[in-house]
PDB file of C-alpha atoms in Angstrom:
ATOM      1  CA  MET A 184      -4.233  27.560  15.620  1.00 40.00           C
ATOM      2  CA  THR A 185      -2.966  25.063  18.161  1.00 45.00           C
ATOM      3  CA  ILE A 186      -4.165  25.446  21.733  1.00 47.00           C
ATOM      4  CA  ALA A 187      -1.347  25.675  24.304  1.00 48.00           C
ATOM      5  CA  SER A 188      -0.976  22.249  25.899  1.00 50.00           C
ATOM      6  CA  ASP A 189      -1.005  23.628  29.445  1.00 53.00           C
ATOM      7  CA  ARG A 190      -4.447  25.142  28.839  1.00 60.00           C
ATOM      8  CA  LEU A 191      -6.110  21.980  27.549  1.00 74.00           C
ATOM      9  CA  ASP A 192      -9.010  20.702  29.606  1.00 84.00           C
ATOM     10  CA  MET A 193      -9.735  17.053  28.894  1.00 86.00           C
ATOM     11  CA  GLU A 194     -13.428  17.603  29.583  1.00 87.00           C
ATOM     12  CA  GLN A 195     -13.744  20.530  27.170  1.00 87.00           C
ATOM     13  CA  VAL A 196     -11.303  19.849  24.340  1.00 90.00           C
ATOM     14  CA  SER A 197     -12.219  18.349  20.960  1.00 91.00           C
ATOM     15  CA  VAL A 198     -10.481  15.387  19.368  1.00 91.00           C
ATOM     16  CA  ALA A 199      -9.080  17.709  16.685  1.00 88.00           C
ATOM     17  CA  ASP A 200      -7.621  20.046  19.309  1.00 89.00           C
ATOM     18  CA  VAL A 201      -5.802  17.132  20.912  1.00 90.00           C
ATOM     19  CA  ALA A 202      -4.515  15.975  17.513  1.00 87.00           C
ATOM     20  CA  LEU A 203      -3.235  19.458  16.671  1.00 86.00           C
ATOM     21  CA  THR A 204      -1.636  20.079  20.069  1.00 86.00           C
ATOM     22  CA  PHE A 205      -0.055  16.656  20.457  1.00 86.00           C
ATOM     23  CA  PRO A 206       1.124  15.155  17.124  1.00 80.00           C
ATOM     24  CA  GLN A 207       2.029  12.026  19.098  1.00 83.00           C
ATOM     25  CA  ALA A 208      -1.698  11.508  19.702  1.00 87.00           C
ATOM     26  CA  LEU A 209      -2.317  10.519  16.073  1.00 86.00           C
ATOM     27  CA  GLU A 210      -0.639   7.137  16.522  1.00 85.00           C
ATOM     28  CA  ILE A 211      -2.656   6.548  19.684  1.00 90.00           C
ATOM     29  CA  PHE A 212      -5.899   7.618  17.995  1.00 90.00           C
ATOM     30  CA  ASN A 213      -5.187   5.269  15.092  1.00 85.00           C
ATOM     31  CA  ARG A 214      -4.492   2.389  17.458  1.00 87.00           C
ATOM     32  CA  TYR A 215      -7.778   2.882  19.298  1.00 89.00           C
ATOM     33  CA  GLY A 216      -9.814   3.711  16.202  1.00 85.00           C
ATOM     34  CA  LEU A 217     -10.613   7.250  17.379  1.00 88.00           C
ATOM     35  CA  ASP A 218     -11.652   9.481  14.481  1.00 87.00           C
ATOM     36  CA  TYR A 219      -9.682  12.736  14.576  1.00 87.00           C
ATOM     37  CA  CYS A 220     -10.474  13.890  11.036  1.00 84.00           C
ATOM     38  CA  CYS A 221     -14.159  13.569  10.090  1.00 82.00           C
ATOM     39  CA  GLY A 222     -15.109  13.286  13.763  1.00 80.00           C
ATOM     40  CA  GLY A 223     -12.551  15.791  14.964  1.00 82.00           C
ATOM     41  CA  LYS A 224     -15.130  18.301  16.200  1.00 85.00           C
ATOM     42  CA  LYS A 225     -16.487  15.870  18.799  1.00 90.00           C
ATOM     43  CA  LEU A 226     -15.459  16.219  22.427  1.00 92.00           C
ATOM     44  CA  PHE A 227     -12.503  14.010  23.298  1.00 92.00           C
ATOM     45  CA  THR A 228     -14.370  12.459  26.228  1.00 93.00           C
ATOM     46  CA  SER A 229     -17.464  11.737  24.112  1.00 93.00           C
ATOM     47  CA  ALA A 230     -15.380  10.092  21.378  1.00 91.00           C
ATOM     48  CA  CYS A 231     -13.643   7.879  23.934  1.00 92.00           C
ATOM     49  CA  GLU A 232     -16.941   6.926  25.551  1.00 93.00           C
ATOM     50  CA  LYS A 233     -18.474   6.003  22.195  1.00 90.00           C
ATOM     51  CA  ALA A 234     -15.440   3.811  21.432  1.00 89.00           C
ATOM     52  CA  GLY A 235     -15.738   2.091  24.817  1.00 93.00           C
ATOM     53  CA  LEU A 236     -12.504   3.632  26.085  1.00 93.00           C
ATOM     54  CA  ASP A 237     -11.629   5.260  29.379  1.00 93.00           C
ATOM     55  CA  ALA A 238     -10.917   8.885  28.463  1.00 92.00           C
ATOM     56  CA  GLY A 239      -8.617   9.405  31.436  1.00 92.00           C
ATOM     57  CA  SER A 240      -6.424   6.456  30.464  1.00 93.00           C
ATOM     58  CA  VAL A 241      -6.165   7.544  26.844  1.00 93.00           C
ATOM     59  CA  TRP A 242      -5.447  11.114  27.950  1.00 93.00           C
ATOM     60  CA  GLN A 243      -2.648   9.926  30.243  1.00 92.00           C
ATOM     61  CA  GLU A 244      -1.175   7.838  27.435  1.00 92.00           C
ATOM     62  CA  ILE A 245      -1.124  10.909  25.190  1.00 90.00           C
ATOM     63  CA  GLN A 246       0.479  13.022  27.922  1.00 88.00           C
ATOM     64  CA  SER A 247       3.134  10.367  28.521  1.00 88.00           C
ATOM     65  CA  ALA A 248       3.908  10.121  24.812  1.00 84.00           C
ATOM     66  CA  ALA A 249       4.235  13.897  24.627  1.00 79.00           C
ATOM     67  CA  ALA A 250       6.493  14.044  27.694  1.00 78.00           C
ATOM     68  CA  ASN A 251       8.770  11.321  26.312  1.00 75.00           C
ATOM     69  CA  ARG A 252       8.901  12.595  22.749  1.00 65.00           C
ATOM     70  CA  GLY A 253      12.496  13.882  22.971  1.00 56.00           C
ATOM     71  CA  ALA A 254      13.490  15.665  19.794  1.00 51.00           C
ATOM     72  CA  ASP A 255      10.147  15.356  18.036  1.00 56.00           C
ATOM     73  CA  SER A 256      10.703  15.328  14.283  1.00 56.00           C
ATOM     74  CA  ARG A 257       7.015  15.309  13.352  1.00 69.00           C
ATOM     75  CA  VAL A 258       5.980  17.985  10.889  1.00 78.00           C
ATOM     76  CA  ARG A 259       3.810  20.695  12.483  1.00 85.00           C
ATOM     77  CA  PHE A 260       1.426  21.275   9.598  1.00 90.00           C
ATOM     78  CA  ASP A 261      -0.584  23.705  11.695  1.00 90.00           C
ATOM     79  CA  THR A 262       2.313  26.179  11.410  1.00 91.00           C
ATOM     80  CA  TRP A 263       2.256  26.161   7.595  1.00 93.00           C
ATOM     81  CA  ASP A 264       0.484  28.885   5.665  1.00 93.00           C
ATOM     82  CA  ALA A 265      -2.520  27.839   3.578  1.00 94.00           C
ATOM     83  CA  PRO A 266      -0.938  27.996   0.082  1.00 94.00           C
ATOM     84  CA  LEU A 267       1.961  25.759   1.161  1.00 95.00           C
ATOM     85  CA  LEU A 268      -0.455  23.354   2.822  1.00 96.00           C
ATOM     86  CA  ILE A 269      -2.569  23.196  -0.343  1.00 97.00           C
ATOM     87  CA  SER A 270       0.514  22.425  -2.451  1.00 96.00           C
ATOM     88  CA  PHE A 271       1.433  19.592  -0.091  1.00 96.00           C
ATOM     89  CA  ILE A 272      -2.088  18.154  -0.086  1.00 97.00           C
ATOM     90  CA  VAL A 273      -2.305  18.137  -3.874  1.00 97.00           C
ATOM     91  CA  GLN A 274       1.220  16.906  -4.560  1.00 96.00           C
ATOM     92  CA  HIS A 275       1.376  14.348  -1.764  1.00 95.00           C
ATOM     93  CA  HIS A 276      -2.124  13.150  -0.889  1.00 96.00           C
ATOM     94  CA  HIS A 277      -4.057  13.716  -4.115  1.00 97.00           C
ATOM     95  CA  GLN A 278      -1.273  12.201  -6.198  1.00 96.00           C
ATOM     96  CA  TYR A 279      -1.060   9.205  -3.876  1.00 96.00           C
ATOM     97  CA  VAL A 280      -4.820   8.608  -4.098  1.00 97.00           C
ATOM     98  CA  ARG A 281      -4.753   8.654  -7.898  1.00 97.00           C
ATOM     99  CA  THR A 282      -1.789   6.273  -8.006  1.00 97.00           C
ATOM    100  CA  ALA A 283      -2.938   3.847  -5.313  1.00 96.00           C
ATOM    101  CA  ILE A 284      -6.563   3.404  -6.364  1.00 98.00           C
ATOM    102  CA  PRO A 285      -5.962   1.349  -9.564  1.00 97.00           C
ATOM    103  CA  GLN A 286      -3.288  -0.728  -7.802  1.00 97.00           C
ATOM    104  CA  ILE A 287      -5.623  -1.633  -4.944  1.00 97.00           C
ATOM    105  CA  GLN A 288      -8.541  -2.277  -7.296  1.00 98.00           C
ATOM    106  CA  GLU A 289      -6.412  -4.720  -9.271  1.00 97.00           C
ATOM    107  CA  LEU A 290      -5.391  -6.544  -6.091  1.00 96.00           C
ATOM    108  CA  LEU A 291      -8.984  -6.700  -4.853  1.00 97.00           C
ATOM    109  CA  ASP A 292     -10.117  -8.160  -8.174  1.00 97.00           C
ATOM    110  CA  LYS A 293      -7.472 -10.871  -7.860  1.00 96.00           C
ATOM    111  CA  VAL A 294      -8.227 -11.848  -4.260  1.00 95.00           C
ATOM    112  CA  CYS A 295     -11.982 -11.773  -4.897  1.00 96.00           C
ATOM    113  CA  SER A 296     -11.596 -14.158  -7.835  1.00 95.00           C
ATOM    114  CA  VAL A 297      -9.586 -16.612  -5.710  1.00 93.00           C
ATOM    115  CA  HIS A 298     -11.120 -16.168  -2.234  1.00 93.00           C
ATOM    116  CA  ARG A 299     -14.764 -15.346  -2.926  1.00 90.00           C
ATOM    117  CA  GLU A 300     -15.796 -18.719  -1.475  1.00 91.00           C
ATOM    118  CA  ASP A 301     -13.720 -18.800   1.716  1.00 91.00           C
ATOM    119  CA  SER A 302     -13.839 -15.003   2.288  1.00 93.00           C
ATOM    120  CA  PRO A 303     -17.117 -13.686   0.814  1.00 94.00           C
ATOM    121  CA  PHE A 304     -16.746 -10.453   2.829  1.00 96.00           C
ATOM    122  CA  LEU A 305     -14.042  -9.455   0.333  1.00 96.00           C
ATOM    123  CA  LEU A 306     -16.780  -8.754  -2.205  1.00 97.00           C
ATOM    124  CA  THR A 307     -18.190  -6.113   0.135  1.00 97.00           C
ATOM    125  CA  VAL A 308     -14.694  -4.732   0.759  1.00 97.00           C
ATOM    126  CA  ARG A 309     -14.221  -4.377  -2.998  1.00 98.00           C
ATOM    127  CA  GLU A 310     -17.632  -2.746  -3.429  1.00 98.00           C
ATOM    128  CA  ASN A 311     -16.921  -0.267  -0.634  1.00 98.00           C
ATOM    129  CA  PHE A 312     -13.470   0.533  -1.970  1.00 98.00           C
ATOM    130  CA  ASN A 313     -14.846   1.122  -5.466  1.00 98.00           C
ATOM    131  CA  ASP A 314     -17.432   3.486  -3.972  1.00 98.00           C
ATOM    132  CA  LEU A 315     -14.664   5.222  -2.031  1.00 98.00           C
ATOM    133  CA  ALA A 316     -12.536   5.516  -5.164  1.00 98.00           C
ATOM    134  CA  GLU A 317     -15.416   7.083  -7.085  1.00 98.00           C
ATOM    135  CA  GLU A 318     -16.111   9.480  -4.213  1.00 97.00           C
ATOM    136  CA  LEU A 319     -12.503  10.649  -3.998  1.00 98.00           C
ATOM    137  CA  LEU A 320     -11.899  10.891  -7.750  1.00 97.00           C
ATOM    138  CA  ASN A 321     -14.968  13.118  -8.064  1.00 97.00           C
ATOM    139  CA  HIS A 322     -14.101  15.057  -4.918  1.00 96.00           C
ATOM    140  CA  MET A 323     -10.492  16.041  -5.571  1.00 97.00           C
ATOM    141  CA  PRO A 324     -11.046  17.970  -8.839  1.00 96.00           C
ATOM    142  CA  LYS A 325     -13.628  20.164  -7.082  1.00 95.00           C
ATOM    143  CA  GLU A 326     -10.992  21.084  -4.522  1.00 96.00           C
ATOM    144  CA  GLU A 327      -8.243  21.588  -7.085  1.00 96.00           C
ATOM    145  CA  GLN A 328     -10.314  23.583  -9.576  1.00 94.00           C
ATOM    146  CA  VAL A 329     -12.642  25.597  -7.324  1.00 91.00           C
ATOM    147  CA  LEU A 330     -12.021  25.704  -3.576  1.00 93.00           C
ATOM    148  CA  PHE A 331      -8.229  25.591  -3.395  1.00 94.00           C
ATOM    149  CA  PRO A 332      -7.690  28.352  -6.008  1.00 92.00           C
ATOM    150  CA  ALA A 333     -10.150  30.566  -4.109  1.00 89.00           C
ATOM    151  CA  ILE A 334      -8.263  30.018  -0.853  1.00 91.00           C
ATOM    152  CA  GLN A 335      -4.903  30.631  -2.535  1.00 90.00           C
ATOM    153  CA  LYS A 336      -6.217  33.830  -4.099  1.00 86.00           C
ATOM    154  CA  MET A 337      -7.449  35.020  -0.720  1.00 86.00           C
ATOM    155  CA  PHE A 338      -4.101  34.403   0.982  1.00 86.00           C
ATOM    156  CA  GLY A 339      -2.245  35.947  -1.930  1.00 80.00           C
ATOM    157  CA  GLY A 340      -4.097  39.249  -1.707  1.00 65.00           C
ATOM    158  CA  ASN A 341      -4.890  40.102  -5.323  1.00 56.00           C
ATOM    159  CA  SER A 342      -7.759  42.428  -4.384  1.00 54.00           C
ATOM    160  CA  PHE A 343      -9.630  39.446  -2.988  1.00 51.00           C
ATOM    161  CA  ALA A 344     -11.557  41.694  -0.624  1.00 50.00           C
ATOM    162  CA  SER A 345     -13.564  42.979  -3.579  1.00 45.00           C
ATOM    163  CA  ASP A 346     -14.746  39.461  -4.406  1.00 55.00           C
ATOM    164  CA  SER A 347     -17.538  39.535  -1.845  1.00 55.00           C
ATOM    165  CA  VAL A 348     -19.527  36.794  -3.588  1.00 52.00           C
ATOM    166  CA  ILE A 349     -16.771  34.245  -2.989  1.00 58.00           C
ATOM    167  CA  LEU A 350     -16.068  35.541   0.496  1.00 57.00           C
ATOM    168  CA  ASN A 351     -19.688  35.351   1.588  1.00 60.00           C
ATOM    169  CA  ASN A 352     -20.071  31.864   0.153  1.00 67.00           C
ATOM    170  CA  LEU A 353     -16.743  30.315   1.149  1.00 82.00           C
ATOM    171  CA  ASN A 354     -18.391  28.352   3.952  1.00 83.00           C
ATOM    172  CA  MET A 355     -20.717  26.586   1.549  1.00 86.00           C
ATOM    173  CA  PRO A 356     -18.070  24.792  -0.580  1.00 89.00           C
ATOM    174  CA  ILE A 357     -16.107  23.989   2.574  1.00 93.00           C
ATOM    175  CA  GLU A 358     -19.201  22.378   4.105  1.00 92.00           C
ATOM    176  CA  VAL A 359     -19.733  20.391   0.911  1.00 93.00           C
ATOM    177  CA  MET A 360     -16.139  19.141   1.046  1.00 95.00           C
ATOM    178  CA  GLU A 361     -16.523  18.233   4.728  1.00 94.00           C
ATOM    179  CA  ASP A 362     -19.708  16.289   3.971  1.00 95.00           C
ATOM    180  CA  GLU A 363     -17.886  14.389   1.243  1.00 95.00           C
ATOM    181  CA  HIS A 364     -15.007  13.736   3.628  1.00 95.00           C
ATOM    182  CA  GLU A 365     -17.491  12.214   6.052  1.00 94.00           C
ATOM    183  CA  ARG A 366     -18.852   9.886   3.371  1.00 96.00           C
ATOM    184  CA  ALA A 367     -15.308   8.834   2.484  1.00 96.00           C
ATOM    185  CA  GLY A 368     -14.549   8.336   6.172  1.00 94.00           C
ATOM    186  CA  ASP A 369     -17.607   6.117   6.638  1.00 95.00           C
ATOM    187  CA  LEU A 370     -16.523   3.917   3.723  1.00 97.00           C
ATOM    188  CA  ILE A 371     -12.953   3.468   4.963  1.00 96.00           C
ATOM    189  CA  LYS A 372     -14.262   2.685   8.464  1.00 94.00           C
ATOM    190  CA  SER A 373     -16.464  -0.015   6.972  1.00 96.00           C
ATOM    191  CA  ILE A 374     -13.468  -1.480   5.129  1.00 97.00           C
ATOM    192  CA  ARG A 375     -11.425  -1.309   8.328  1.00 95.00           C
ATOM    193  CA  SER A 376     -14.113  -3.261  10.186  1.00 95.00           C
ATOM    194  CA  LEU A 377     -14.658  -5.846   7.448  1.00 96.00           C
ATOM    195  CA  THR A 378     -10.927  -6.620   7.308  1.00 96.00           C
ATOM    196  CA  ASN A 379     -10.565  -6.924  11.099  1.00 94.00           C
ATOM    197  CA  GLN A 380      -8.315  -3.858  11.206  1.00 93.00           C
ATOM    198  CA  TYR A 381      -6.361  -5.222   8.209  1.00 95.00           C
ATOM    199  CA  ILE A 382      -5.334  -8.429   9.962  1.00 94.00           C
ATOM    200  CA  PRO A 383      -5.359 -11.145   7.255  1.00 93.00           C
ATOM    201  CA  PRO A 384      -6.745 -14.596   8.020  1.00 92.00           C
ATOM    202  CA  VAL A 385      -4.271 -17.426   8.597  1.00 92.00           C
ATOM    203  CA  TYR A 386      -4.981 -18.894   5.157  1.00 91.00           C
ATOM    204  CA  ALA A 387      -4.233 -15.636   3.335  1.00 91.00           C
ATOM    205  CA  CYS A 388      -1.968 -15.924   0.313  1.00 91.00           C
ATOM    206  CA  PRO A 389       0.762 -13.318  -0.419  1.00 92.00           C
ATOM    207  CA  THR A 390      -1.579 -11.349  -2.692  1.00 94.00           C
ATOM    208  CA  PHE A 391      -4.248 -11.333   0.022  1.00 94.00           C
ATOM    209  CA  LYS A 392      -1.707 -10.015   2.548  1.00 94.00           C
ATOM    210  CA  MET A 393      -0.423  -7.363   0.161  1.00 95.00           C
ATOM    211  CA  THR A 394      -3.999  -6.185  -0.452  1.00 96.00           C
ATOM    212  CA  TYR A 395      -4.450  -5.637   3.270  1.00 96.00           C
ATOM    213  CA  ILE A 396      -1.113  -3.814   3.542  1.00 95.00           C
ATOM    214  CA  MET A 397      -2.068  -1.417   0.753  1.00 96.00           C
ATOM    215  CA  LEU A 398      -5.565  -0.902   2.144  1.00 97.00           C
ATOM    216  CA  GLU A 399      -4.104  -0.005   5.543  1.00 94.00           C
ATOM    217  CA  GLN A 400      -1.639   2.408   3.925  1.00 94.00           C
ATOM    218  CA  PHE A 401      -4.522   3.988   2.017  1.00 96.00           C
ATOM    219  CA  ASP A 402      -6.524   4.283   5.246  1.00 95.00           C
ATOM    220  CA  ASN A 403      -3.642   5.966   7.098  1.00 92.00           C
ATOM    221  CA  ASP A 404      -3.013   8.382   4.246  1.00 94.00           C
ATOM    222  CA  LEU A 405      -6.704   9.273   3.985  1.00 96.00           C
ATOM    223  CA  MET A 406      -6.918   9.998   7.713  1.00 92.00           C
ATOM    224  CA  GLN A 407      -4.025  12.450   7.543  1.00 92.00           C
ATOM    225  CA  HIS A 408      -5.365  13.883   4.276  1.00 95.00           C
ATOM    226  CA  ILE A 409      -8.765  14.698   5.775  1.00 95.00           C
ATOM    227  CA  HIS A 410      -7.180  15.862   9.047  1.00 93.00           C
ATOM    228  CA  LEU A 411      -5.059  18.431   7.184  1.00 95.00           C
ATOM    229  CA  GLU A 412      -8.091  19.824   5.390  1.00 96.00           C
ATOM    230  CA  ASN A 413     -10.834  19.656   8.037  1.00 95.00           C
ATOM    231  CA  ASN A 414      -8.752  20.620  11.062  1.00 93.00           C
ATOM    232  CA  ILE A 415      -6.059  22.911   9.638  1.00 94.00           C
ATOM    233  CA  LEU A 416      -6.680  24.247   6.108  1.00 96.00           C
ATOM    234  CA  PHE A 417     -10.404  24.958   6.321  1.00 95.00           C
ATOM    235  CA  PRO A 418     -10.232  26.733   9.711  1.00 93.00           C
ATOM    236  CA  LYS A 419      -7.368  28.875   8.375  1.00 92.00           C
ATOM    237  CA  ALA A 420      -9.473  29.768   5.306  1.00 92.00           C
ATOM    238  CA  LYS A 421     -12.551  30.623   7.370  1.00 89.00           C
ATOM    239  CA  SER A 422     -10.483  32.764   9.728  1.00 87.00           C
ATOM    240  CA  MET A 423      -8.876  34.676   6.867  1.00 86.00           C
ATOM    241  CA  ALA A 424     -12.225  35.191   5.095  1.00 81.00           C
ATOM    242  CA  SER A 425     -13.711  36.646   8.291  1.00 78.00           C
ATOM    243  CA  THR A 426     -11.065  39.394   8.288  1.00 75.00           C
ATOM    244  CA  TYR A 427     -12.334  40.636   4.885  1.00 65.00           C
ATOM    245  CA  LEU A 428     -16.024  40.703   5.761  1.00 57.00           C
TER     246      LEU A 428
END
């Protein structure tokens, strides 16, 4: 549930709370490299300090963006019920991941074959992306086949209260998914750093530039993907499970 904006205390609020209360903050977080998904539970001030940012300045920028938003057309995913959110995650984010991975791998193979001498860091980018691809392709079926159906069953009623084994152990698979999200987040952060925030070198060919564009798109999608699960879906599931126990 989103915290009312007039009750937010910059010194006490988490990064995730800011992201949920002010959708405009996501663009600002992305620009400053502040992790609102895997690192969303950290205090906003601590995250800013670790990134070498003045928390007060970032906070004011977020407040200004919120005040000037006008007719904000951003989707408020925190208002969606869990089954609808799951459908969106699977159909939008999971499908995108499965489609984009082979396309990016093909591009990375091409640029590595041509630029391995002048840009040897690309070999590490490719290795990290392949590790990320393996992580995600193993991760998503566990959500789709185990965790998500359990959450959907809980929100759909269906005598779920009698399934005490699942209820008592719901936190465990969620924690596993969050741990895997953190590993995926670490890999994409490494890729982000190696590519200088996806800014291609001056000698980059069109294929090189396109690789960076697709990597940045993948990064942005993954951040929202993990944000929706860690900061919205999983808290909703834990809250609902607690009402049965």
